[in-house]
XYZ file of C-alpha atoms in Angstrom:
630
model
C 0.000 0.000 0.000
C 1.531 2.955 -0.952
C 2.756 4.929 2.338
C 0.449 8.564 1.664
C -2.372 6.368 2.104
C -1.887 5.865 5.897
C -2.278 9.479 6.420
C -5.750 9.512 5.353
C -6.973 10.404 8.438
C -5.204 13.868 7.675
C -8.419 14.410 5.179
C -10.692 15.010 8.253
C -7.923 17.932 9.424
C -7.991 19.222 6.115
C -11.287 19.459 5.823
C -11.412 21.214 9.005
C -9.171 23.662 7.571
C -10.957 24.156 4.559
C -13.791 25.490 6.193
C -11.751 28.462 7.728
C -10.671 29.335 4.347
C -13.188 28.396 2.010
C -16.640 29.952 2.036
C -17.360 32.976 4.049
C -17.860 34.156 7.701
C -17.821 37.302 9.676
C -14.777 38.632 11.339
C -13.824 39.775 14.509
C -15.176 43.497 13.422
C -18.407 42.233 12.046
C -17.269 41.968 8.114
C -17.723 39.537 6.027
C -15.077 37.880 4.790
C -15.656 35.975 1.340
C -12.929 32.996 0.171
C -13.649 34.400 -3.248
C -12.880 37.868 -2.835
C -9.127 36.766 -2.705
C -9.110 36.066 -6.596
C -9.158 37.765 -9.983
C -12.014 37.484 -12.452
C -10.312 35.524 -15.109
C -11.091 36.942 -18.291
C -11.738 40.091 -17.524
C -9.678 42.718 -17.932
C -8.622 44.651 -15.054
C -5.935 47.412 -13.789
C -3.572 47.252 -10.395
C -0.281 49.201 -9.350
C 1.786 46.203 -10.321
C 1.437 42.420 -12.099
C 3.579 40.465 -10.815
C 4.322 37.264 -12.792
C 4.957 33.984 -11.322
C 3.682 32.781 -7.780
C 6.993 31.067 -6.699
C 9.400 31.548 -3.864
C 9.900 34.926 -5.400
C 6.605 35.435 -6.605
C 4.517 34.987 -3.561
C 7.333 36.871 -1.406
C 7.002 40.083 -3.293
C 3.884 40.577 -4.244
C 2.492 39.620 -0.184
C 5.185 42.245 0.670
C 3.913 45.059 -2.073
C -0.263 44.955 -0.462
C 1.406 44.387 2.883
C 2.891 48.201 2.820
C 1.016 51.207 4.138
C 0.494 52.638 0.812
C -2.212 49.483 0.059
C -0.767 48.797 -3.264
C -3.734 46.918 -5.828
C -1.043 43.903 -7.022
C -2.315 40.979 -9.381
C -0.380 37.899 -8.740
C -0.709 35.300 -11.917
C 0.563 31.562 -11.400
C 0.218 29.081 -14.263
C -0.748 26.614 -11.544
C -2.857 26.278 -8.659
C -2.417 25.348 -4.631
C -0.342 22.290 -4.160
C -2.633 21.647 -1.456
C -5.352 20.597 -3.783
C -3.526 18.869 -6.327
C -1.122 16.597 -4.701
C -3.162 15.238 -1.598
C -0.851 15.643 1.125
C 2.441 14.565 -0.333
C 3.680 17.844 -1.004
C 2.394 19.283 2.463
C 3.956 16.395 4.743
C 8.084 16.981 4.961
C 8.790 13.461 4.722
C 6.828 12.242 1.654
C 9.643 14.212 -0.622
C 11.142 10.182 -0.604
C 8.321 9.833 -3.033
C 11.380 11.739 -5.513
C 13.507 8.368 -4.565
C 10.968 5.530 -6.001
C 12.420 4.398 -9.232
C 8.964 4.603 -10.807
C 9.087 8.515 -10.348
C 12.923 9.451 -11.192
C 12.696 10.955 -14.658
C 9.543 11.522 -14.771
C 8.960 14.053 -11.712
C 5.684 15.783 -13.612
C 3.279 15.970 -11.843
C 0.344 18.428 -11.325
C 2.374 20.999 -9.354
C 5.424 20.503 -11.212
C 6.543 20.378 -15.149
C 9.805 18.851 -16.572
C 11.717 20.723 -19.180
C 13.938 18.304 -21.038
C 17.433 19.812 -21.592
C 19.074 19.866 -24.917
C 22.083 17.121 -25.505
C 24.293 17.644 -23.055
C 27.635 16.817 -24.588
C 29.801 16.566 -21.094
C 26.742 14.459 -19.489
C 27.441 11.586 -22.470
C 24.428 13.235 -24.834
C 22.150 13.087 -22.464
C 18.789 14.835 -22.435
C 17.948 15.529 -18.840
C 15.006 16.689 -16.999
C 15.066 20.020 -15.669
C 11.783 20.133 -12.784
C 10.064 23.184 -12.383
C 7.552 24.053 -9.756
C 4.143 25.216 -11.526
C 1.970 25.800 -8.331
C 1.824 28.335 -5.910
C 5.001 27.762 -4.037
C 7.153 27.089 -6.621
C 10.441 25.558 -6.094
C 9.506 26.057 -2.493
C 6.488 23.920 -2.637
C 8.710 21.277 -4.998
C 11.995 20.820 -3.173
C 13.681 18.937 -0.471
C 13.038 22.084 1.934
C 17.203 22.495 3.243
C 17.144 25.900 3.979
C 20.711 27.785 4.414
C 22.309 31.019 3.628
C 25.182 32.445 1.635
C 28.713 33.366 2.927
C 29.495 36.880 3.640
C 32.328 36.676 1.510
C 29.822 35.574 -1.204
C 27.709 38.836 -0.908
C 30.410 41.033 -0.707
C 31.986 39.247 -4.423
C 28.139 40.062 -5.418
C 28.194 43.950 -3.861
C 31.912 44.076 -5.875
C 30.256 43.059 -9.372
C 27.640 44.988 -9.572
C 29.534 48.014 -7.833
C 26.632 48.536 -5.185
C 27.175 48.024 -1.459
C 23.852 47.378 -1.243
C 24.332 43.902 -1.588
C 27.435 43.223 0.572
C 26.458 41.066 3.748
C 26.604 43.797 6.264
C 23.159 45.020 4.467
C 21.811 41.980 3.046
C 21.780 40.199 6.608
C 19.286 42.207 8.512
C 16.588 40.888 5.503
C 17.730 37.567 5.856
C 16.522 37.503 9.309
C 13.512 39.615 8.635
C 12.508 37.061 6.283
C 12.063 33.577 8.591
C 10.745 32.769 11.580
C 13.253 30.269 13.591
C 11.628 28.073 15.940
C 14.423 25.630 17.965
C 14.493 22.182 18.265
C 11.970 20.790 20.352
C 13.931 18.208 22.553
C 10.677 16.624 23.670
C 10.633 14.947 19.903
C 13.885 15.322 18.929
C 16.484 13.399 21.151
C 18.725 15.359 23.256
C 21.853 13.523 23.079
C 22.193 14.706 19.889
C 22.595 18.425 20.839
C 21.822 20.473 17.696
C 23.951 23.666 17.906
C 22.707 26.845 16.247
C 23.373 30.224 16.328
C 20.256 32.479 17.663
C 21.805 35.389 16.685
C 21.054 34.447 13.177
C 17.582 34.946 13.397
C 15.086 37.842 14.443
C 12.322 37.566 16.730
C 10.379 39.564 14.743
C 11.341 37.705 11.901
C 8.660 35.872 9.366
C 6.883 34.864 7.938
C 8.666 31.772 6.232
C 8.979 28.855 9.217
C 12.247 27.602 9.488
C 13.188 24.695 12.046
C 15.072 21.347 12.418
C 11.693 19.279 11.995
C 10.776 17.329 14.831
C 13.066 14.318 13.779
C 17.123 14.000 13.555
C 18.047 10.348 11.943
C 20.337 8.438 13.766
C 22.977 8.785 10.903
C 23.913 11.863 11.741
C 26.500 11.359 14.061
C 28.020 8.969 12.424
C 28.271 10.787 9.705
C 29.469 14.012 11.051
C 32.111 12.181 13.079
C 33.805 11.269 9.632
C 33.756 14.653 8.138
C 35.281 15.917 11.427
C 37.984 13.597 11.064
C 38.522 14.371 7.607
C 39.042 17.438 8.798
C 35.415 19.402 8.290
C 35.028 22.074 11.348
C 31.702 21.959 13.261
C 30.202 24.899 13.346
C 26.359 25.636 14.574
C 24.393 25.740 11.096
C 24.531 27.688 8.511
C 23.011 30.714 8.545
C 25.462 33.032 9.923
C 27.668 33.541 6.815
C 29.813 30.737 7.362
C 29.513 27.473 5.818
C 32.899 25.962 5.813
C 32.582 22.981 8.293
C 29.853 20.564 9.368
C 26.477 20.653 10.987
C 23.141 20.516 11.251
C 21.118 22.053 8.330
C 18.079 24.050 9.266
C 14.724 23.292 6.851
C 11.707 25.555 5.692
C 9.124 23.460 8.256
C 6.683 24.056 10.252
C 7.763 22.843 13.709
C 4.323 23.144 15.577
C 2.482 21.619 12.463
C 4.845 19.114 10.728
C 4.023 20.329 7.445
C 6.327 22.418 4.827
C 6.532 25.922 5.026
C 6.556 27.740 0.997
C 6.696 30.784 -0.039
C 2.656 30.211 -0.089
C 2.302 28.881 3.238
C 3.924 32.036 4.409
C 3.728 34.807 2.163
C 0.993 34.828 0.181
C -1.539 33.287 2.713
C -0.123 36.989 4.918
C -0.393 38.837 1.562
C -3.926 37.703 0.846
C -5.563 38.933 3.993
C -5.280 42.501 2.095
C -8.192 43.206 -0.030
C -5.826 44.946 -2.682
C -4.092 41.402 -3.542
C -6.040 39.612 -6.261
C -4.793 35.908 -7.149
C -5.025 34.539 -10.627
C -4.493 30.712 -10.629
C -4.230 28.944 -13.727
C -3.211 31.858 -15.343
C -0.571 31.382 -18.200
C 1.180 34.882 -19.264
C 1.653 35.290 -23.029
C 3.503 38.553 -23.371
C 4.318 41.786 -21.326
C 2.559 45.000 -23.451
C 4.694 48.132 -24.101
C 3.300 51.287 -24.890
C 5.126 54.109 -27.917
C 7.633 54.843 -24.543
C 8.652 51.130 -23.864
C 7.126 51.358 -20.883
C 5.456 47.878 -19.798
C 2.039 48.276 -19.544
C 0.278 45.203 -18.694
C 0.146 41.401 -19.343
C -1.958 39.373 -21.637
C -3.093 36.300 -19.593
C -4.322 32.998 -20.818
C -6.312 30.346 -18.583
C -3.736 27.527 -18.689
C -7.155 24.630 -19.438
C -7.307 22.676 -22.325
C -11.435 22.626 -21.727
C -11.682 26.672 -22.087
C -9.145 29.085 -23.357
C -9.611 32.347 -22.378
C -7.385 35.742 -22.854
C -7.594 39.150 -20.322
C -5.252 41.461 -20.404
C -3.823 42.770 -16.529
C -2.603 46.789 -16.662
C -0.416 47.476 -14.723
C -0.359 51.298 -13.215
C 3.502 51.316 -12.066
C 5.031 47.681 -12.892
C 5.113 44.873 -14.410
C 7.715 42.233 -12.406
C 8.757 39.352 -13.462
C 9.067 36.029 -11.072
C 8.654 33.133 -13.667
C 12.414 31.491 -13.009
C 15.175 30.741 -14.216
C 14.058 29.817 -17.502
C 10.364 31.276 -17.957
C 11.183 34.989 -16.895
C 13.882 35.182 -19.885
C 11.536 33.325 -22.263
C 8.976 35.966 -21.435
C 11.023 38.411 -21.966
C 12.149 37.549 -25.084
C 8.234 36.306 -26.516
C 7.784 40.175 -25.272
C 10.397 41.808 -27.687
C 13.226 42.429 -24.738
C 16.488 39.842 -25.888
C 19.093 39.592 -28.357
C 17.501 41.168 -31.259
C 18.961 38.228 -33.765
C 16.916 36.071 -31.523
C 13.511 37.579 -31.635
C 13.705 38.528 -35.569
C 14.135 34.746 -35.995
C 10.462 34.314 -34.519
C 9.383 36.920 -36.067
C 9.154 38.991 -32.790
C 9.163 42.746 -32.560
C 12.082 44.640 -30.935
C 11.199 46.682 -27.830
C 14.807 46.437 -26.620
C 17.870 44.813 -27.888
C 19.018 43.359 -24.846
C 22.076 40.599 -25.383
C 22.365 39.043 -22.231
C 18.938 37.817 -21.727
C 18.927 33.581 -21.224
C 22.946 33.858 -20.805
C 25.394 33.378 -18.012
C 23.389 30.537 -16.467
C 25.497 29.305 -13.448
C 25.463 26.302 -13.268
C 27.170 26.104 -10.229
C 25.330 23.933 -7.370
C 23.203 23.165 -9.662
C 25.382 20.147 -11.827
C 27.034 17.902 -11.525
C 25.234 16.389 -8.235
C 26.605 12.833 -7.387
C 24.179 10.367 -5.346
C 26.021 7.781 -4.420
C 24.217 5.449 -2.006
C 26.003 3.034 0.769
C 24.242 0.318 2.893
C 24.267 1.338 6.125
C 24.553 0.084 9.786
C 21.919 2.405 11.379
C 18.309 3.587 10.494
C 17.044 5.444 7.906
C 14.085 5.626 5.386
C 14.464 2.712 3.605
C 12.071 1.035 4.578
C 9.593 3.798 4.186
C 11.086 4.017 0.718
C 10.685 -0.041 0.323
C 6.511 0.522 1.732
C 7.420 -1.749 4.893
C 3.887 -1.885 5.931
C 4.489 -1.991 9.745
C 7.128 0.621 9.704
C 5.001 2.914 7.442
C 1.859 2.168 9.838
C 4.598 3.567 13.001
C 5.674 6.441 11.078
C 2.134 7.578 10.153
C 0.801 7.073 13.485
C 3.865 9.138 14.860
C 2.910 11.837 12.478
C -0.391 12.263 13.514
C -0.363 11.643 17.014
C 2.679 14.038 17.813
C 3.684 15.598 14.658
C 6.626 13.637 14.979
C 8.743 11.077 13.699
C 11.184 10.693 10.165
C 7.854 12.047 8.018
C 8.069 15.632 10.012
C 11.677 15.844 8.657
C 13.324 16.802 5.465
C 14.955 13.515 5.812
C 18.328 15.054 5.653
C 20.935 13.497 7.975
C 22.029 17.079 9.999
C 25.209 16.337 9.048
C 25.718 18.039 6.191
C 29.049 19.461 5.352
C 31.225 22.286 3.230
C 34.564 22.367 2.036
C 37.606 23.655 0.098
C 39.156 20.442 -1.386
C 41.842 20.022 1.559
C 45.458 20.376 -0.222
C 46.093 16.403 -1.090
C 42.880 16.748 -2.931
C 44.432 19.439 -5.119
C 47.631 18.127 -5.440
C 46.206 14.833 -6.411
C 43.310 15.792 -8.969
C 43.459 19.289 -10.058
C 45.198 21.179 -12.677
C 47.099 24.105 -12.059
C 43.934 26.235 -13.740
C 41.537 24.332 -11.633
C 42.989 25.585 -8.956
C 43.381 29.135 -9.870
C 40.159 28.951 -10.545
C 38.980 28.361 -6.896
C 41.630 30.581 -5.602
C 39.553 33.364 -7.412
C 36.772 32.749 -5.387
C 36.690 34.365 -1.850
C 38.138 32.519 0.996
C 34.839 31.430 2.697
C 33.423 30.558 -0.900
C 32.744 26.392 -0.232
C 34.463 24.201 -3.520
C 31.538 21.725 -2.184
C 29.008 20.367 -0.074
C 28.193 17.144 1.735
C 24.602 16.495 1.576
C 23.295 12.878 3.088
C 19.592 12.081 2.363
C 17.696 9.153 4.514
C 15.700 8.341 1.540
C 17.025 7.125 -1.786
C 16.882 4.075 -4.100
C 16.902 0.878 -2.595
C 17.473 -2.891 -4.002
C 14.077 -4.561 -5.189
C 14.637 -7.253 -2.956
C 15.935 -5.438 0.396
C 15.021 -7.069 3.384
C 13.155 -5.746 6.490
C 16.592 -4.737 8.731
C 18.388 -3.579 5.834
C 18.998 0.750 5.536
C 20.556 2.842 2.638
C 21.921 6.106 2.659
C 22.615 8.605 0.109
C 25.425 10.949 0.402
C 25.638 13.453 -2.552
C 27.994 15.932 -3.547
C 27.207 19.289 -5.463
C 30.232 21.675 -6.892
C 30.023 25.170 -5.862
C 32.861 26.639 -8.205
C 32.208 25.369 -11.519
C 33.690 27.090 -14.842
C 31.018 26.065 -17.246
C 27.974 28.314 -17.946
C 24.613 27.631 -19.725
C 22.117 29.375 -21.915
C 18.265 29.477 -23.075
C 16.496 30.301 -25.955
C 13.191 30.056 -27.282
C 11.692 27.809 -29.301
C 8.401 29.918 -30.820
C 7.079 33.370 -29.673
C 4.234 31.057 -27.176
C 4.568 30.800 -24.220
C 3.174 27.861 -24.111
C 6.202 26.042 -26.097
C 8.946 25.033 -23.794
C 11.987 27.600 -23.820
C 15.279 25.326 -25.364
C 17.631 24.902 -22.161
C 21.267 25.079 -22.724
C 22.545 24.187 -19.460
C 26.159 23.297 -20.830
C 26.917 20.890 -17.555
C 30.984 19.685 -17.485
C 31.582 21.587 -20.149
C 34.308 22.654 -18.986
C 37.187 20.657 -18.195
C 37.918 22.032 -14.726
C 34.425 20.825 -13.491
C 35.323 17.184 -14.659
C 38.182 17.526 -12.572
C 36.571 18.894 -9.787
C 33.607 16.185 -9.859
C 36.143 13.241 -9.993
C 37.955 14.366 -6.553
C 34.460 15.007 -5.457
C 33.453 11.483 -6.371
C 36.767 10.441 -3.830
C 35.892 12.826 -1.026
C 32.214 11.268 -0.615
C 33.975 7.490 -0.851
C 36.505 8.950 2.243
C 33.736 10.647 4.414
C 31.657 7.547 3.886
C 34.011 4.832 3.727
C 35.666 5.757 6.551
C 32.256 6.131 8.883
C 31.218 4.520 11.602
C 28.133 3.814 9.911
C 28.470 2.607 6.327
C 29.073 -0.928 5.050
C 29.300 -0.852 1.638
C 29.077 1.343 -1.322
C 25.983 -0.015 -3.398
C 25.549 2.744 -5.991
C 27.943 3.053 -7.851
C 29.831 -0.251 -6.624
C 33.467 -0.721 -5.653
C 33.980 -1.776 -8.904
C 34.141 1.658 -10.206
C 37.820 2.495 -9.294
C 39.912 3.909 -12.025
C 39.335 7.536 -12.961
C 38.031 6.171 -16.619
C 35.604 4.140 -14.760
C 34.664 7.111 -12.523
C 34.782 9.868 -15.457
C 32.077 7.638 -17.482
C 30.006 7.351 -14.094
C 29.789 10.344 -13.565
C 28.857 11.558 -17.096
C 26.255 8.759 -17.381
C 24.650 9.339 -14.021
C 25.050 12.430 -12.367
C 22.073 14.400 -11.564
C 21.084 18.029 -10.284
C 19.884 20.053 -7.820
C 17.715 22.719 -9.291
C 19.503 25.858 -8.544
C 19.728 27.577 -12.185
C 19.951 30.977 -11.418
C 21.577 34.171 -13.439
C 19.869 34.040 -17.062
C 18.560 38.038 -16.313
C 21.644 38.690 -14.790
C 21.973 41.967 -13.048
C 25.236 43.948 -13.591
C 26.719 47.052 -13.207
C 25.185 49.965 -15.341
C 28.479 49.717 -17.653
C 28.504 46.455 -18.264
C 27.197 45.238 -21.506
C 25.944 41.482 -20.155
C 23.680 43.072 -17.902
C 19.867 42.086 -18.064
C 19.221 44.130 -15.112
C 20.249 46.670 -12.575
C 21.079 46.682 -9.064
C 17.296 47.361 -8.110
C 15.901 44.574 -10.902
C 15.308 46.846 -13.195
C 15.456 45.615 -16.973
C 17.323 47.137 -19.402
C 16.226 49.470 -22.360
C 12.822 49.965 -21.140
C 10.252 51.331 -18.775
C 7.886 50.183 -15.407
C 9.915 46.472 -15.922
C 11.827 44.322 -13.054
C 12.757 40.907 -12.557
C 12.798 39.902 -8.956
C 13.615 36.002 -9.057
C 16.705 33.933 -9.194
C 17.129 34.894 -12.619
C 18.261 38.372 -11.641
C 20.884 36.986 -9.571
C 24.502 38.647 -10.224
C 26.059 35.412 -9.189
C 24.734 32.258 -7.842
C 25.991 32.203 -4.379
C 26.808 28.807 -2.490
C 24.272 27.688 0.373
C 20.568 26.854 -0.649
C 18.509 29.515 -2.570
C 15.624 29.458 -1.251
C 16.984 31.555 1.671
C 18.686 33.833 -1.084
C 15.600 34.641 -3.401
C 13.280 35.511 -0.621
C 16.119 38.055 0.439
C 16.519 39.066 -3.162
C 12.834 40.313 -3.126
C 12.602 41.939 0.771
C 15.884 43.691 -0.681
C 14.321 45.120 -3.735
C 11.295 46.188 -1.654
C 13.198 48.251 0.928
C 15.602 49.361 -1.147
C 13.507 50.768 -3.751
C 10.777 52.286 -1.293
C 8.951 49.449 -2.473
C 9.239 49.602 -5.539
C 7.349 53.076 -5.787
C 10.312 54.876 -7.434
C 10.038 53.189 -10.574
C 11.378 54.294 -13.840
């Protein structure tokens, strides 16, 4: 029986909830509040202060934050998809239930109704492959589709960002105070989470009057963690208390975007946008599929022309927009909508036979790929528990978990199912010496000294054997680069929308990231091998050995992690590349920003998440809220 279905009893709470939210009733003052009167009318036109474009972790963040201010902006809000809530039961809610990602039936073909996959183009230094890029289409976003780790960037990170773009605006000394406004930090609750174990954490990190993402440890820490994290100390990893700080050289426990009173994931929807839509000014248009941004004779965006996203009805409205348009599609659908709109390389758009608003070079190049490819999973049997048997649908241990769940919101499906021993590091020098060419290394040396090379990332759930018996555990420990040399590109493949952009992402195509993934590939073996906890490697096998073996592993089954960022990049006003400006603002033309991962001047290391709903509180504050647009 498949393990979501012992949480049914969760219908009867959701229900429950549903008729808070759903319907009508009369407020404290005597008002009536109607569920309705938190949407748009699709197809029919309408006017606000600002569209904003994309319901993601950016999305939901910024537009929440624009009818949050005093000035009661009107802001439209259009997401091609709908509430996760009601179109994934309650896998997508529960924190645990992302092993659903591991079961062979699902890898490769993650679609689902709150997610799309966009199939890369052959990717020559991945053996030809095609490979599926997953992107969040529901309220949420990536935040509603990913693993939920949640840490920051280095200091020295977003002072190389301030340095780039020649504004100190985004050096760490400023940037920091909006990380904390941005999450609420609960600590670990030591009545679910056993005490031996000690989770250190900085509380300076965090604001009391922080919010309103949720940000926790869960209410469950797998035994594998200190197994674990004694091997990376003894290959020499510092322990340091999490991440979040502006340090992430050494080892510790990772923080996660969850609820720790509830159990249940914490998105950019869950947080923002349920705040934002309390104000009557913020109008939400699910299913709503933008088609192209309108300029008038000045180049100044006007609106957006909006399409139901249903195959039963198609329907077209067109959303003014008084002072903005901004974009918060992603990596790859803010750049395609720019360029459907006329704002691109101008070679590009005369191809499609697409009018020229702006000729703008850099749009869809300078994807980092950095954190984002190559990500190695290799998987060892282990000696301790994990969620392989949740993974395996052990009936008696998924019965436990569930009733844990509901009982006490606790237990491994209130967790990421990360090990909280995840690690960062320079490669240490016999690394270097070993497996990296003198340009390699220059390479990292130009990054700044508390830039990580990689991370350590173990994850309770992964693929197990088909015939894995009832006291046997797996663990995955995976690897991502941080530094890599290669970068990636988009395109478009018609002037719709609706036609997936062409994704470029170029992965090891550059020599230096081969090099860097095959002593990668050695430092998981030594952190594992050398644990208390693992047995044996299972995937890939101790027959891969020689670095021909391990190159051709690598290329044939290396994975990713999600994190494209950089295809608006935002530059300095001299530089050429530049998409945008230090405030989001895009290039050649009027009443226009991008406020997503796409705008970001570099990809830092840590987890975006924590980065992009910065990115947008930074945007807001810094430009008065956006009210000084030009």
């Amino acid at each position: 029986m498949p393990p979501y279905h012992y949480i049914a009893a969760l219908t009867v709470f959701a229900a429950a909830a549903a008729s808070e939210t759903i319907g009508a009733k009369i407020n404290d003052a005597e008002v009536t509040e109607i569920f309705g009167n938190s949407f748009g009318m699709p197809g029919t036109n309408a006017t606000y202060d600002y569209v904003v474009v994309g319901g993601g972790t950016a999305g939901n963040a910024l537009a929440a934050r624009l009818a949050l201010d005093p000035a009661n902006y009107p802001v439209a809000l259009i997401e091609a998809g709908t509430f996760y809530e009601i179109v994934t039961s309650n896998r997508t809610q529960i924190p645990g239930y992302n092993f659903e990602a591991a079961n062979p039936t699902n890898v490769g073909t993650l679609n689902s109704l709150a997610a799309i996959q966009i199939n890369t183009e052959p990717i020559a230094g991945c053996n030809g492959r095609k490979i599926g890029y997953v992107q969040g289409v529901t309220f949420g976003g990536a935040s509603a589709a990913n693993y939920g780790g949640y840490s920051r960037s280095t200091a020295g990170a977003h002072d190389l960002w301030a340095e780039d773009v020649k504004d100190d605006y985004w050096s760490w000394d400023n940037v920091f105070p909006f990380y904390k406004k941005s999450c609420d930090f609960t600590p670990p609750d030591y009545t679910k989470i056993n005490p031996k174990l000690n989770i250190s954490y900085d509380p300076a990190a965090f604001d009391d009057a922080g919010g309103p993402l949720q940000v926790s440890y869960g209410n469950y820490v797998h035994p594998s963690m200190v197994g674990l994290g004694e091997s990376m100390e003894a290959q020499g990893l510092e322990h340091i208390p999490g991440f979040n700080s502006g340090k992430l050289l050494g080892y510790g426990a990772i923080t996660s975007a969850v609820d720790r009173i509830t159990a249940t994931r914490s998105s950019s929807e869950t947080s923002f946008l349920q705040a934002g839509a309390k104000k009557a000014g913020l109008k939400i248009y699910p299913n709503a599929m933008a088609k192209r941004i309108l300029f008038d004779g000045d180049k100044k965006a006007t609106g957006v022309v909006v399409e139901g996203n249903s195959k039963i009805h198609t329907v077209q409205w067109v959303l003014s927009a008084k002072k903005e348009v901004i974009l918060t599609a992603g990596v790859w659908r803010s750049p395609q909508l720019l360029m459907v709109s006329g704002v691109g390389p101008s070679e590009t758009l005369s191809q499609h036979g697409i009018d020229v608003v702006a000729d703008v070079p850099g749009v869809g190049q300078n994807q980092w790929v950095s954190h984002d490819q190559p990500f190695q999973a290799h998987i060892f049997k282990v000696n301790v528990e994990t969620n392989s048997q949740i993974v395996a649908h052990n009936p008696e241990v998924l019965a436990k978990v569930a009733d844990d769940y509901l009982t006490s919101q606790s237990g491994p499906l209130s967790s990421i199912g990360a090990t909280q021993a995840v690690g960062y590091e320079k490669f240490p020098p016999n690394v270097r010496n070993r497996f990296l060419s003198n340009a390699t290394r220059n390479l990292l040396d130009s990054y700044p000294s508390d830039w990580p090379d990689l991370n350590f990332l173990g994850l309770e759930s992964s693929a197990v054997p088909s015939d894995i018996g009832p006291d046997e555990y797996y663990l995955l420990i995976g690897s991502t680069l941080y530094s890599t040399a290669a970068r990636g590109n988009m395109t478009i493949k018609s002037a719709d929308t609706l036609d997936a952009p062409v994704i470029n992402p170029n992965w090891l195509g550059d020599e230096r990231d081969l090099e860097m993934a095959v002593a990668a590939f050695t430092r998981i073996r030594e952190v594992a091998l050398n644990s208390t906890i693992v047995e044996s490697a299972w995937s890939p096998g101790p027959e891969v050995q020689t670095k021909e073996e391990i190159v051709d592993w690598i290329r044939s089954s290396m994975s990713l992690t999600y994190h494209g960022a950089c295809t608006n990049r935002m530059e300095a006003d001299d530089d050429e590349t530049a998409v945008v400006d230090t405030r989001g603002r895009v290039r050649g033309v009027k009443g226009l920003r991008v406020g997503d991962a796409s705008a970001f001047a570099i990809l830092p290391p840590g987890y975006p998440m924590a980065t992009t709903c910065t990115l947008r509180q930074s945007l807001c504050i810094y430009s008065n809220c956006l009210a000084d647009s030009g």
